[in-house]
mmCIF file of C-alpha atoms and ligand atoms in Angstrom:
data_model
loop_
_atom_site.group_PDB
_atom_site.id
_atom_site.type_symbol
_atom_site.label_atom_id
_atom_site.label_comp_id
_atom_site.label_asym_id
_atom_site.label_seq_id
_atom_site.Cartn_x
_atom_site.Cartn_y
_atom_site.Cartn_z
ATOM 1 C CA MET A 242 107.542 1.257 32.460
ATOM 2 C CA ASN A 243 108.236 -2.258 31.728
ATOM 3 C CA GLN A 244 106.938 -5.916 31.853
ATOM 4 C CA THR A 245 107.701 -5.845 35.832
ATOM 5 C CA THR A 246 105.153 -2.887 36.197
ATOM 6 C CA MET A 247 102.575 -5.067 34.640
ATOM 7 C CA LEU A 248 103.337 -8.231 37.060
ATOM 8 C CA GLN A 249 102.574 -5.618 39.955
ATOM 9 C CA ALA A 250 99.427 -5.484 41.508
ATOM 10 C CA SER A 251 97.161 -2.681 40.634
ATOM 11 C CA SER A 252 95.379 -2.618 43.918
ATOM 12 C CA ILE A 253 96.217 -3.403 47.438
ATOM 13 C CA ASP A 254 93.491 -5.908 47.487
ATOM 14 C CA GLU A 255 95.119 -7.683 44.383
ATOM 15 C CA LEU A 256 98.484 -7.664 46.186
ATOM 16 C CA ILE A 257 96.964 -9.048 49.413
ATOM 17 C CA ALA A 258 95.382 -11.895 46.868
ATOM 18 C CA GLN A 259 98.699 -12.488 45.230
ATOM 19 C CA LEU A 260 100.832 -12.823 48.512
ATOM 20 C CA ALA A 261 98.181 -15.375 49.732
ATOM 21 C CA ASP A 262 98.438 -17.523 46.651
ATOM 22 C CA VAL A 263 101.981 -17.870 47.456
ATOM 23 C CA GLY A 264 101.205 -18.977 51.290
ATOM 24 C CA TYR A 265 101.742 -15.304 52.975
ATOM 25 C CA GLN A 266 98.866 -13.869 54.759
ATOM 26 C CA ALA A 267 99.162 -9.952 54.902
ATOM 27 C CA GLU A 268 97.084 -7.561 56.700
ATOM 28 C CA ARG A 269 95.758 -4.727 55.266
ATOM 29 C CA ARG A 270 98.065 -2.277 56.543
ATOM 30 C CA LEU A 271 101.379 -4.340 55.680
ATOM 31 C CA ALA A 272 99.992 -4.777 52.144
ATOM 32 C CA THR A 273 99.483 -0.817 51.919
ATOM 33 C CA ALA A 274 103.096 0.021 53.026
ATOM 34 C CA LEU A 275 104.164 -2.825 50.355
ATOM 35 C CA PHE A 276 102.108 -1.599 47.928
ATOM 36 C CA LEU A 277 103.352 2.095 48.052
ATOM 37 C CA SER A 278 106.863 1.005 48.223
ATOM 38 C CA LEU A 279 106.406 -0.812 45.008
ATOM 39 C CA LYS A 280 104.608 2.182 43.275
ATOM 40 C CA LEU A 281 106.845 4.788 44.647
ATOM 41 C CA GLN A 282 110.141 2.718 44.432
ATOM 42 C CA ARG A 283 111.061 3.281 47.822
ATOM 43 C CA PRO A 284 112.702 0.830 50.086
ATOM 44 C CA LEU A 285 110.378 -0.780 52.895
ATOM 45 C CA LEU A 286 111.592 -0.917 56.569
ATOM 46 C CA LEU A 287 109.762 -3.703 58.447
ATOM 47 C CA GLU A 288 110.456 -3.962 62.257
ATOM 48 C CA GLY A 289 108.704 -6.121 64.689
ATOM 49 C CA GLU A 290 109.288 -8.953 67.224
ATOM 50 C CA PRO A 291 110.967 -12.008 65.968
ATOM 51 C CA GLY A 292 109.031 -14.527 63.965
ATOM 52 C CA VAL A 293 106.543 -12.288 62.780
ATOM 53 C CA GLY A 294 107.041 -12.721 59.004
ATOM 54 C CA LYS A 295 109.309 -10.072 58.143
ATOM 55 C CA THR A 296 111.921 -12.347 56.200
ATOM 56 C CA GLU A 297 109.114 -14.422 54.775
ATOM 57 C CA LEU A 298 107.371 -11.497 53.590
ATOM 58 C CA ALA A 299 110.334 -10.535 51.105
ATOM 59 C CA LYS A 300 110.446 -14.381 49.939
ATOM 60 C CA ALA A 301 106.897 -14.082 49.283
ATOM 61 C CA LEU A 302 107.218 -10.921 47.380
ATOM 62 C CA ALA A 303 109.981 -12.230 45.310
ATOM 63 C CA GLN A 304 107.564 -15.022 44.149
ATOM 64 C CA VAL A 305 104.748 -12.641 43.412
ATOM 65 C CA LEU A 306 106.747 -10.362 41.192
ATOM 66 C CA ASN A 307 108.651 -13.427 39.776
ATOM 67 C CA LYS A 308 112.046 -11.562 40.678
ATOM 68 C CA GLN A 309 115.071 -13.079 41.904
ATOM 69 C CA LEU A 310 115.486 -13.004 45.884
ATOM 70 C CA ILE A 311 118.997 -11.465 46.935
ATOM 71 C CA ARG A 312 119.668 -11.842 50.309
ATOM 72 C CA LEU A 313 122.050 -9.684 52.592
ATOM 73 C CA GLN A 314 122.257 -11.198 56.113
ATOM 74 C CA CYS A 315 123.756 -8.241 58.576
ATOM 75 C CA TYR A 316 125.867 -9.098 61.529
ATOM 76 C CA ASP A 317 127.869 -7.030 63.813
ATOM 77 C CA GLY A 318 131.266 -6.557 62.220
ATOM 78 C CA MET A 319 130.078 -7.223 58.904
ATOM 79 C CA GLU A 320 132.546 -5.635 56.087
ATOM 80 C CA GLN A 321 131.843 -3.875 52.827
ATOM 81 C CA ARG A 322 133.642 -6.403 50.965
ATOM 82 C CA GLU A 323 131.287 -9.095 52.301
ATOM 83 C CA ALA A 324 128.228 -6.889 51.461
ATOM 84 C CA LEU A 325 129.203 -5.478 48.126
ATOM 85 C CA TYR A 326 132.274 -7.165 46.338
ATOM 86 C CA GLU A 327 135.790 -8.212 46.685
ATOM 87 C CA TRP A 328 138.527 -9.412 44.442
ATOM 88 C CA ASN A 329 139.502 -12.954 44.001
ATOM 89 C CA TYR A 330 143.202 -12.411 45.167
ATOM 90 C CA ALA A 331 144.013 -16.341 44.796
ATOM 91 C CA ALA A 332 142.757 -16.279 41.156
ATOM 92 C CA GLN A 333 144.477 -12.701 40.424
ATOM 93 C CA LEU A 334 147.749 -14.299 41.895
ATOM 94 C CA LEU A 335 147.484 -17.476 39.681
ATOM 95 C CA HIS A 336 147.011 -14.942 36.776
ATOM 96 C CA MET A 337 150.037 -12.893 37.567
ATOM 97 C CA ARG A 338 152.179 -15.780 38.079
ATOM 98 C CA ALA A 339 151.097 -17.296 34.772
ATOM 99 C CA ALA A 340 151.553 -13.858 32.971
ATOM 100 C CA HIS A 341 154.819 -13.164 34.785
ATOM 101 C CA ASP A 342 157.196 -13.829 31.730
ATOM 102 C CA GLN A 343 154.841 -12.686 28.748
ATOM 103 C CA SER A 344 153.481 -9.274 29.950
ATOM 104 C CA THR A 345 154.774 -6.280 31.524
ATOM 105 C CA SER A 346 153.719 -5.436 34.889
ATOM 106 C CA ASP A 347 151.170 -2.400 33.617
ATOM 107 C CA ALA A 348 149.686 -4.843 31.519
ATOM 108 C CA ILE A 349 149.117 -7.662 34.382
ATOM 109 C CA GLU A 350 147.755 -4.808 36.417
ATOM 110 C CA ARG A 351 145.152 -4.194 33.878
ATOM 111 C CA GLU A 352 144.256 -7.890 33.460
ATOM 112 C CA VAL A 353 143.976 -8.801 36.945
ATOM 113 C CA TYR A 354 141.380 -6.149 37.469
ATOM 114 C CA GLN A 355 138.966 -7.707 35.151
ATOM 115 C CA GLU A 356 135.449 -8.695 35.953
ATOM 116 C CA LYS A 357 136.013 -12.210 35.895
ATOM 117 C CA TYR A 358 138.076 -11.731 39.053
ATOM 118 C CA LEU A 359 135.530 -9.785 41.036
ATOM 119 C CA ILE A 360 133.468 -11.560 43.504
ATOM 120 C CA ARG A 361 130.202 -10.249 43.548
ATOM 121 C CA ARG A 362 128.166 -9.860 47.100
ATOM 122 C CA PRO A 363 124.215 -9.208 47.467
ATOM 123 C CA LEU A 364 124.331 -5.566 47.266
ATOM 124 C CA LEU A 365 126.321 -5.624 43.949
ATOM 125 C CA GLN A 366 124.372 -8.791 42.948
ATOM 126 C CA ALA A 367 121.137 -6.802 43.045
ATOM 127 C CA LEU A 368 122.585 -4.094 41.058
ATOM 128 C CA GLN A 369 123.198 -6.476 38.046
ATOM 129 C CA ALA A 370 120.560 -8.787 38.267
ATOM 130 C CA PRO A 371 119.149 -9.441 34.931
ATOM 131 C CA ALA A 372 115.538 -8.366 33.851
ATOM 132 C CA PRO A 373 113.126 -8.330 35.623
ATOM 133 C CA GLY A 374 115.569 -7.489 38.446
ATOM 134 C CA ALA A 375 115.738 -8.594 42.125
ATOM 135 C CA VAL A 376 114.082 -8.256 45.463
ATOM 136 C CA LEU A 377 116.954 -7.155 47.665
ATOM 137 C CA LEU A 378 116.314 -8.372 51.457
ATOM 138 C CA ILE A 379 118.512 -6.436 53.754
ATOM 139 C CA ASP A 380 117.732 -8.843 56.776
ATOM 140 C CA GLU A 381 118.287 -7.737 60.379
ATOM 141 C CA VAL A 382 120.112 -4.425 59.568
ATOM 142 C CA ASP A 383 119.960 -3.546 63.168
ATOM 143 C CA ARG A 384 122.890 -5.994 63.792
ATOM 144 C CA ALA A 385 125.219 -4.278 61.359
ATOM 145 C CA ASP A 386 127.280 -1.345 62.832
ATOM 146 C CA GLU A 387 126.705 2.381 62.089
ATOM 147 C CA PRO A 388 129.540 2.689 59.584
ATOM 148 C CA PHE A 389 127.767 0.288 57.585
ATOM 149 C CA GLU A 390 124.488 1.878 57.888
ATOM 150 C CA ALA A 391 125.882 5.160 56.699
ATOM 151 C CA PHE A 392 127.048 3.301 53.435
ATOM 152 C CA LEU A 393 124.026 1.521 53.051
ATOM 153 C CA LEU A 394 122.157 5.033 53.133
ATOM 154 C CA GLU A 395 124.280 5.984 50.174
ATOM 155 C CA TYR A 396 123.740 2.904 48.343
ATOM 156 C CA LEU A 397 119.655 3.196 48.746
ATOM 157 C CA GLY A 398 119.979 6.930 47.534
ATOM 158 C CA GLU A 399 121.791 6.071 44.357
ATOM 159 C CA TYR A 400 121.581 2.365 43.750
ATOM 160 C CA GLN A 401 125.081 2.696 42.069
ATOM 161 C CA ILE A 402 128.453 1.844 43.558
ATOM 162 C CA SER A 403 131.931 2.694 42.387
ATOM 163 C CA ILE A 404 134.476 0.094 41.980
ATOM 164 C CA PRO A 405 137.778 2.006 41.583
ATOM 165 C CA GLU A 406 139.595 -0.283 39.078
ATOM 166 C CA LEU A 407 136.253 -0.672 37.106
ATOM 167 C CA GLY A 408 134.224 2.410 37.406
ATOM 168 C CA THR A 409 130.627 3.030 38.323
ATOM 169 C CA ILE A 410 127.907 0.424 38.237
ATOM 170 C CA LYS A 411 124.147 1.301 38.110
ATOM 171 C CA ALA A 412 121.454 -0.505 38.804
ATOM 172 C CA GLN A 413 119.715 -2.000 35.659
ATOM 173 C CA THR A 414 116.455 -2.013 37.154
ATOM 174 C CA THR A 415 116.040 -0.621 40.624
ATOM 175 C CA PRO A 416 115.923 -3.552 43.253
ATOM 176 C CA VAL A 417 112.782 -4.015 45.288
ATOM 177 C CA THR A 418 114.309 -3.570 48.565
ATOM 178 C CA ILE A 419 113.183 -4.744 51.933
ATOM 179 C CA LEU A 420 115.071 -3.872 55.108
ATOM 180 C CA THR A 421 114.074 -5.791 58.482
ATOM 181 C CA SER A 422 114.911 -5.230 62.028
ATOM 182 C CA ASN A 423 114.238 -6.729 65.234
ATOM 183 C CA ARG A 424 114.999 -2.996 66.788
ATOM 184 C CA THR A 425 117.726 -4.527 69.152
ATOM 185 C CA ARG A 426 119.081 -1.067 68.541
ATOM 186 C CA ASP A 427 117.544 2.168 67.111
ATOM 187 C CA LEU A 428 118.256 2.770 63.410
ATOM 188 C CA ASN A 429 119.578 6.033 61.971
ATOM 189 C CA ASP A 430 117.084 8.548 61.315
ATOM 190 C CA ALA A 431 118.204 9.239 57.815
ATOM 191 C CA ILE A 432 117.475 5.605 57.022
ATOM 192 C CA LYS A 433 114.180 5.637 58.444
ATOM 193 C CA ARG A 434 113.513 8.590 56.402
ATOM 194 C CA ARG A 435 114.597 7.169 52.999
ATOM 195 C CA CYS A 436 112.347 4.189 53.514
ATOM 196 C CA LEU A 437 108.654 3.713 53.931
ATOM 197 C CA TYR A 438 108.185 1.884 57.357
ATOM 198 C CA HIS A 439 105.782 -0.592 58.802
ATOM 199 C CA TRP A 440 105.894 -2.138 62.241
ATOM 200 C CA MET A 441 104.688 -5.771 62.135
ATOM 201 C CA GLU A 442 102.501 -6.736 64.768
ATOM 202 C CA TYR A 443 101.551 -10.348 66.066
ATOM 203 C CA PRO A 444 98.620 -11.447 63.936
ATOM 204 C CA GLU A 445 95.223 -10.943 64.935
ATOM 205 C CA HIS A 446 93.345 -14.046 65.464
ATOM 206 C CA GLU A 447 91.539 -14.592 61.946
ATOM 207 C CA ARG A 448 94.945 -14.222 60.144
ATOM 208 C CA GLU A 449 97.008 -16.376 62.292
ATOM 209 C CA LEU A 450 93.856 -18.928 61.896
ATOM 210 C CA ALA A 451 94.435 -18.686 58.184
ATOM 211 C CA ILE A 452 98.295 -18.964 58.338
ATOM 212 C CA VAL A 453 97.722 -22.283 60.479
ATOM 213 C CA ARG A 454 95.243 -23.549 58.050
ATOM 214 C CA ALA A 455 97.678 -23.070 55.324
ATOM 215 C CA LYS A 456 100.735 -24.249 56.661
ATOM 216 C CA VAL A 457 99.312 -27.229 58.611
ATOM 217 C CA PRO A 458 96.547 -28.687 56.413
ATOM 218 C CA GLN A 459 96.585 -31.866 58.524
ATOM 219 C CA ALA A 460 95.227 -30.054 61.588
ATOM 220 C CA SER A 461 91.300 -30.191 61.726
ATOM 221 C CA ILE A 462 89.516 -26.977 61.592
ATOM 222 C CA ASP A 463 88.613 -27.468 65.023
ATOM 223 C CA LEU A 464 92.279 -28.165 66.467
ATOM 224 C CA ALA A 465 93.729 -24.953 64.095
ATOM 225 C CA GLN A 466 91.158 -22.702 66.052
ATOM 226 C CA GLN A 467 91.945 -23.964 69.314
ATOM 227 C CA VAL A 468 95.742 -23.488 68.783
ATOM 228 C CA ALA A 469 95.039 -19.694 67.217
ATOM 229 C CA THR A 470 92.735 -18.839 70.030
ATOM 230 C CA PHE A 471 95.346 -20.552 72.720
ATOM 231 C CA VAL A 472 98.451 -18.546 71.505
ATOM 232 C CA GLY A 473 96.313 -15.372 71.418
ATOM 233 C CA ARG A 474 95.398 -15.662 75.075
ATOM 234 C CA VAL A 475 99.175 -16.628 75.790
ATOM 235 C CA ARG A 476 100.087 -13.364 74.109
ATOM 236 C CA SER A 477 97.762 -11.150 75.773
ATOM 237 C CA GLN A 478 99.710 -12.001 78.973
ATOM 238 C CA ASN A 479 102.166 -9.609 77.380
ATOM 239 C CA ASN A 480 100.760 -6.877 78.762
ATOM 240 C CA LEU A 481 101.467 -8.220 82.275
ATOM 241 C CA HIS A 482 105.067 -8.885 81.383
ATOM 242 C CA THR A 483 104.684 -12.408 82.333
ATOM 243 C CA PHE A 484 106.934 -13.944 79.662
ATOM 244 C CA GLU A 485 110.448 -12.674 78.355
ATOM 245 C CA ARG A 486 109.396 -13.488 74.790
ATOM 246 C CA SER A 487 105.861 -14.327 73.467
ATOM 247 C CA PRO A 488 105.364 -17.187 71.051
ATOM 248 C CA ALA A 489 105.481 -15.923 67.286
ATOM 249 C CA ILE A 490 103.876 -17.059 64.197
ATOM 250 C CA ALA A 491 106.518 -19.681 63.754
ATOM 251 C CA GLU A 492 106.120 -21.196 67.020
ATOM 252 C CA THR A 493 102.160 -21.357 66.440
ATOM 253 C CA VAL A 494 102.786 -23.370 63.167
ATOM 254 C CA GLU A 495 105.225 -25.396 64.912
ATOM 255 C CA TRP A 496 103.026 -26.288 67.758
ATOM 256 C CA ALA A 497 100.139 -27.082 65.576
ATOM 257 C CA ARG A 498 102.460 -29.437 63.495
ATOM 258 C CA ALA A 499 103.822 -31.111 66.745
ATOM 259 C CA LEU A 500 99.965 -31.369 68.096
ATOM 260 C CA VAL A 501 99.092 -33.453 64.894
ATOM 261 C CA ALA A 502 102.124 -35.572 65.094
ATOM 262 C CA LEU A 503 101.022 -36.357 68.740
ATOM 263 C CA ASP A 504 97.629 -37.280 67.443
ATOM 264 C CA THR A 505 95.901 -34.619 69.396
ATOM 265 C CA HIS A 506 92.224 -33.878 68.549
ATOM 266 C CA SER A 507 91.415 -31.114 71.067
ATOM 267 C CA LEU A 508 93.864 -29.107 73.393
ATOM 268 C CA ASN A 509 94.265 -30.617 77.041
ATOM 269 C CA ARG A 510 96.532 -29.464 79.675
ATOM 270 C CA GLN A 511 98.674 -32.377 79.774
ATOM 271 C CA VAL A 512 99.633 -32.278 75.998
ATOM 272 C CA ILE A 513 100.138 -28.376 76.516
ATOM 273 C CA GLU A 514 102.420 -28.882 79.349
ATOM 274 C CA ASP A 515 104.465 -31.715 77.476
ATOM 275 C CA THR A 516 104.916 -29.294 74.456
ATOM 276 C CA ALA A 517 105.385 -26.089 76.088
ATOM 277 C CA GLY A 518 109.257 -26.251 74.892
ATOM 278 C CA ILE A 519 107.916 -25.346 71.377
ATOM 279 C CA LEU A 520 105.750 -22.323 72.417
ATOM 280 C CA PHE A 521 108.667 -20.961 74.702
ATOM 281 C CA LYS A 522 112.597 -21.112 74.292
ATOM 282 C CA GLN A 523 113.474 -19.853 77.463
ATOM 283 C CA ARG A 524 113.488 -21.919 80.630
ATOM 284 C CA GLU A 525 112.111 -19.128 82.857
ATOM 285 C CA ASP A 526 109.262 -18.688 80.274
ATOM 286 C CA VAL A 527 108.259 -22.374 80.345
ATOM 287 C CA ASP A 528 108.489 -22.094 84.104
ATOM 288 C CA ALA A 529 106.121 -19.132 84.526
ATOM 289 C CA PHE A 530 103.715 -20.742 81.916
ATOM 290 C CA ILE A 531 102.815 -24.085 83.246
ATOM 291 C CA PRO A 532 101.169 -23.053 86.305
ATOM 292 C CA LEU A 533 99.069 -20.724 83.785
ATOM 293 C CA ILE A 534 98.069 -23.269 81.583
ATOM 294 C CA GLU A 535 94.731 -24.316 83.197
ATOM 295 C CA GLU A 536 93.536 -20.566 83.215
ATOM 296 C CA LEU A 537 94.524 -20.010 79.588
ATOM 297 C CA LEU A 538 92.610 -23.170 78.336
ATOM 298 C CA ALA A 539 89.442 -22.084 80.166
ATOM 299 C CA PRO A 540 89.673 -18.315 81.206
ATOM 300 C CA GLU A 541 85.777 -17.847 81.713
ATOM 301 C CA ALA A 542 85.994 -20.743 84.425
ATOM 302 C CA THR A 543 88.393 -18.750 86.653
HETATM 303 N N1 ATP B 638 101.999 -13.800 57.333
HETATM 304 C C1 ATP B 638 102.382 -15.075 57.291
HETATM 305 N N2 ATP B 638 101.967 -15.766 56.447
HETATM 306 C C2 ATP B 638 102.266 -17.074 56.307
HETATM 307 N N3 ATP B 638 103.385 -17.681 57.261
HETATM 308 C C3 ATP B 638 104.029 -16.718 58.021
HETATM 309 C C4 ATP B 638 103.375 -15.228 58.193
HETATM 310 N N4 ATP B 638 104.330 -14.612 58.830
HETATM 311 C C5 ATP B 638 104.866 -15.713 59.306
HETATM 312 N N5 ATP B 638 105.067 -16.756 58.969
HETATM 313 C C6 ATP B 638 105.471 -17.901 59.106
HETATM 314 O O1 ATP B 638 106.412 -17.675 60.596
HETATM 315 C C7 ATP B 638 107.839 -18.147 60.134
HETATM 316 C C8 ATP B 638 108.719 -17.119 60.588
HETATM 317 O O2 ATP B 638 108.627 -16.081 59.928
HETATM 318 P P1 ATP B 638 109.800 -14.982 59.447
HETATM 319 O O3 ATP B 638 111.117 -16.084 59.546
HETATM 320 O O4 ATP B 638 109.683 -14.222 58.321
HETATM 321 O O5 ATP B 638 109.913 -14.273 60.897
HETATM 322 P P2 ATP B 638 110.717 -12.770 61.148
HETATM 323 O O6 ATP B 638 110.050 -11.950 61.464
HETATM 324 O O7 ATP B 638 111.944 -12.732 59.834
HETATM 325 O O8 ATP B 638 111.747 -13.334 62.259
HETATM 326 P P3 ATP B 638 113.436 -13.050 62.786
HETATM 327 O O9 ATP B 638 113.135 -11.676 63.218
HETATM 328 O O10 ATP B 638 113.370 -13.842 63.919
HETATM 329 O O11 ATP B 638 113.832 -13.374 61.681
HETATM 330 C C9 ATP B 638 107.935 -18.397 58.462
HETATM 331 O O12 ATP B 638 108.901 -19.363 58.264
HETATM 332 C C10 ATP B 638 106.333 -18.720 58.345
HETATM 333 O O13 ATP B 638 106.352 -19.894 57.919
HETATM 334 MG MG1 MG B 639 113.781 -13.016 59.709
#
């Protein structure tokens, strides 16, 4: 089609390599979903626990495609004017005051609805992004309310919006769109149908090790290995519902950094206990974790 297509990976392996080059480790199923979303020009909906790399993927993709990242952070009660556009009333008012004596009221009305008084919010910015277009991240869409979801569906269907005073604005280049959700509520089926979907799991051992190695190069291979193994074991407690919330990738990385800062060369019960607040952010989880440390450190021995 154009130059952007050329920047796009021609295979899933190439996409995995390109993402790795910018520091993002993608597993194959995720890369496949992403590859297809680029090829088919469909939005990609990523769901998963907090901290598994949903937002980071959009950032990495923008780098790979050399496109501008435009992010809409959703929240309860978000209004269209915060997502789409609004008029700069203060500037319009000033204009009206200044023009009051010279112009007719009809002329003033035309003048105040010019593009220069339009404040563009992310969804409009994404439509008007100059070549090669944008990566549009609609982050935590589950936090927005249902009317917004209905509106979003329309937006994703046409990639155009209509501004009564200005007319219809259509995307110059369809934005590469990524939606994320922590699944605090189920999304509308119609949204899911419109998107390609991928559920993001906690990483398997090798990938988590690669992430720690890449993000915390100061940690020795040995320590990185121990960290990834230990966190993996902590998460396997998930089946027993021991913890409210398992440590995610962000916590693993932060923990490895903390251990390096504490000059730890090898994991031991004391240092794990002292740093438990990095792995777990809830008091009940810390309390449940501490008596288990010994067993998690050496599961064979018990
Ligand atoms: N695949 C990955 N490769 C490299 N780093 C990763 C990867 N996944 C996660 N990370 C690291 O984990 C951190 C947290 O990831 P991110 O913020 O993308 O999670 P999230 O899924 O968006 O979480 P939330 O739902 O809380 O917003 C990132 O800043 C990054 O350092
Ligand atoms: Mg996020």
